[in-house]
mmCIF file of C-alpha atoms in Angstrom:
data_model
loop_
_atom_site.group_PDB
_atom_site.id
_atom_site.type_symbol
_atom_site.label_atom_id
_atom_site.label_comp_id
_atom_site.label_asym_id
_atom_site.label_seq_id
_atom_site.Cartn_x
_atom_site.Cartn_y
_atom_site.Cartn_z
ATOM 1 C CA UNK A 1 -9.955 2.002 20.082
ATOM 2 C CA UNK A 2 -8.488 -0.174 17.101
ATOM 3 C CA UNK A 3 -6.538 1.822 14.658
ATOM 4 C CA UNK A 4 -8.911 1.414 11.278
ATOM 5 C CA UNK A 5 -6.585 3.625 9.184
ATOM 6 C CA UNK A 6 -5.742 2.143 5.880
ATOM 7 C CA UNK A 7 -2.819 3.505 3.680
ATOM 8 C CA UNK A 8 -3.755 2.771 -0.457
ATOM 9 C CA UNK A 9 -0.484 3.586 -2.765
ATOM 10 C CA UNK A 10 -1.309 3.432 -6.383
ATOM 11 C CA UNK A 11 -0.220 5.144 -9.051
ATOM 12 C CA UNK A 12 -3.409 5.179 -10.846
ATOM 13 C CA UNK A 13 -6.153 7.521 -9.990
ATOM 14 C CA UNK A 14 -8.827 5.018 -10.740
ATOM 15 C CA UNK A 15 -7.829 2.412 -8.958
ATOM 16 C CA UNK A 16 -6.995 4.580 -6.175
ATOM 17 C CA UNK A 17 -10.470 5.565 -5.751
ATOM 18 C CA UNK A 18 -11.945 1.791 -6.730
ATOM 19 C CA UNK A 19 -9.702 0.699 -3.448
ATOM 20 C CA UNK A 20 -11.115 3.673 -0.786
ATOM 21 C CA UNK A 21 -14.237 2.864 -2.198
ATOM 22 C CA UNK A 22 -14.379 -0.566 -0.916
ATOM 23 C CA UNK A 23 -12.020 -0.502 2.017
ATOM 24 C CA UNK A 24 -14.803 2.867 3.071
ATOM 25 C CA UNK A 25 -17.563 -0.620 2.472
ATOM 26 C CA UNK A 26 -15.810 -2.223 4.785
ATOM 27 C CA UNK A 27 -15.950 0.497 7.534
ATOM 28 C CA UNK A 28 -12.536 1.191 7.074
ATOM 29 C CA UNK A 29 -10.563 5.165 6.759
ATOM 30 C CA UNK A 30 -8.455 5.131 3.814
ATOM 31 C CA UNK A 31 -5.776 6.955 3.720
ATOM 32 C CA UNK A 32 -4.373 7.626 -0.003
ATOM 33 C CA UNK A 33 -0.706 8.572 -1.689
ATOM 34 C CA UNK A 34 0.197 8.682 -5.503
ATOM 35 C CA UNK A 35 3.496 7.518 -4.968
ATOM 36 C CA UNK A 36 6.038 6.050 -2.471
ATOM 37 C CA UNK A 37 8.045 8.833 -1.635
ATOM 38 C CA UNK A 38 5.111 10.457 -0.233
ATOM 39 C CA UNK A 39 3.504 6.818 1.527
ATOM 40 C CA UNK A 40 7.289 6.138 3.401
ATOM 41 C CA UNK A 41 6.531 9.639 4.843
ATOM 42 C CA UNK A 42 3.440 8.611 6.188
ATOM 43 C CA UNK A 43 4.529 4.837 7.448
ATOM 44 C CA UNK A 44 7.000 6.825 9.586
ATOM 45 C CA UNK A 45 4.774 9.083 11.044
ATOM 46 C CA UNK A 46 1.404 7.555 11.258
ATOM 47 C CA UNK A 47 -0.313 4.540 12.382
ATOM 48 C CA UNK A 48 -1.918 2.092 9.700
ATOM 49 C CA UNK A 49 -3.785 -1.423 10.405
ATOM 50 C CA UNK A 50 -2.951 -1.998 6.748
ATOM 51 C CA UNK A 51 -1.116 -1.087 3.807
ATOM 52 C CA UNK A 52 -2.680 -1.454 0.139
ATOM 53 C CA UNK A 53 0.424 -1.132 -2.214
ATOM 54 C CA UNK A 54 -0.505 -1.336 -6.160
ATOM 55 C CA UNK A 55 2.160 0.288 -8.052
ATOM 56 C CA UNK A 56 3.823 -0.267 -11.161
ATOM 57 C CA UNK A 57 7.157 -0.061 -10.536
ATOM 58 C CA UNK A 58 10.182 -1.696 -10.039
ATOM 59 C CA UNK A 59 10.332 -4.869 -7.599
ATOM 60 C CA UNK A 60 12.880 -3.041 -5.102
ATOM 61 C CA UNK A 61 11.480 0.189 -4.759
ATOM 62 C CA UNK A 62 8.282 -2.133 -3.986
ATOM 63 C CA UNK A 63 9.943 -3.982 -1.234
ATOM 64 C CA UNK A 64 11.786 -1.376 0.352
ATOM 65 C CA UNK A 65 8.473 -0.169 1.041
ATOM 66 C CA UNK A 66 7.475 -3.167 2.698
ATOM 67 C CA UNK A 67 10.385 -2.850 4.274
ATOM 68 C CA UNK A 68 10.003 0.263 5.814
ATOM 69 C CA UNK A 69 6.278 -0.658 6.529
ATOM 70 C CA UNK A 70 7.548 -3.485 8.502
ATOM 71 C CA UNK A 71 9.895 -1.621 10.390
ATOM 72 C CA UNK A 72 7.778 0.953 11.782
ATOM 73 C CA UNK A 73 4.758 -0.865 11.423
ATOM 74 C CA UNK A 74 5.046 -4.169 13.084
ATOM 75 C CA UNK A 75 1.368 -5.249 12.997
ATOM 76 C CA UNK A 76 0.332 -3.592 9.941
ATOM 77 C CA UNK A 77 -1.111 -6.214 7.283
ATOM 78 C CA UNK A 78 0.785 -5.929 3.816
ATOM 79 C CA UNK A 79 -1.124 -6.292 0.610
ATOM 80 C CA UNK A 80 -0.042 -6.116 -2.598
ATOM 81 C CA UNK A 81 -2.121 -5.920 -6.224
ATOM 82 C CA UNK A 82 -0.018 -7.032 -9.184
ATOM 83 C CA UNK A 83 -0.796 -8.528 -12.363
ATOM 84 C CA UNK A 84 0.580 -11.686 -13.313
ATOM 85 C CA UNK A 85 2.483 -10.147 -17.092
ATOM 86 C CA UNK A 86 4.335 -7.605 -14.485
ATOM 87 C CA UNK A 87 5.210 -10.542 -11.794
ATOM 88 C CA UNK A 88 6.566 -12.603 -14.669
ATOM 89 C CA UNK A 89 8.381 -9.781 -16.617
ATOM 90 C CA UNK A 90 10.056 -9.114 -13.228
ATOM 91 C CA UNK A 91 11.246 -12.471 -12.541
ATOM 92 C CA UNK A 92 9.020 -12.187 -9.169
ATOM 93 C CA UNK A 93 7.240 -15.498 -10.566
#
C-alpha cells in the first residue's frame, strides 16, 4: 500500500488546520507539528510521501530541515509556503 502520510510544519495554528483540511480533500493523512524540533523527530522515525513546511523562521533552520527530510526521506516530495516580503528580506530572492 502507498504511504499517504503527510507531515504539515507551521507555526501558525490556522494555517495548520487550513493545510490538513485540504491535504484530508485530497484523501491524504496529515500528520501535524508546531515546530521543527518536534517534525526532525518525526522525519527520522516515520515514513512521509510529503512534507508541507510553512514556517517563519530563519532560512537555515528551514533547510536543515529539508535536509534532514532528504536524508531519511529519499522520495518524500518537499513543499514549502513562503511569502514573497520574507523571501526577499532573507535574501532567498
Amino acid at each position: 500500500m502507498k504511504n499517504n502520510r503527510v507531515l504539515i510544519i507551521s507555526d501558525s495554528p490556522d494555517r495548520r488546520n487550513f493545510l490538513e483540511h485540504h491535504v484530508r480533500c485530497h484523501g491524504l493523512a496529515p500528520i501535524r507539528y508546531p515546530n521543527i524540533l518536534s517534525a526532525v523527530k518525526a522525519i527520522r522515525s516515520d515514513p512521509f510521501s510529503m512534507v508541507v513546511v510553512d514556517l517563519s523562521l530563519p532560512v537555515e533552520p528551514k533547510l536543515s530541515l529539508i535536509r534532514e527530510t532528504y536524508h531519511y526521506q529519499p522520495d518524500a516530495q518537499v513543499i514549502t509556503i513562503e511569502k514573497e516580503e520574507y523571501l526577499k528580506n532573507t535574501g532567498a530572492l
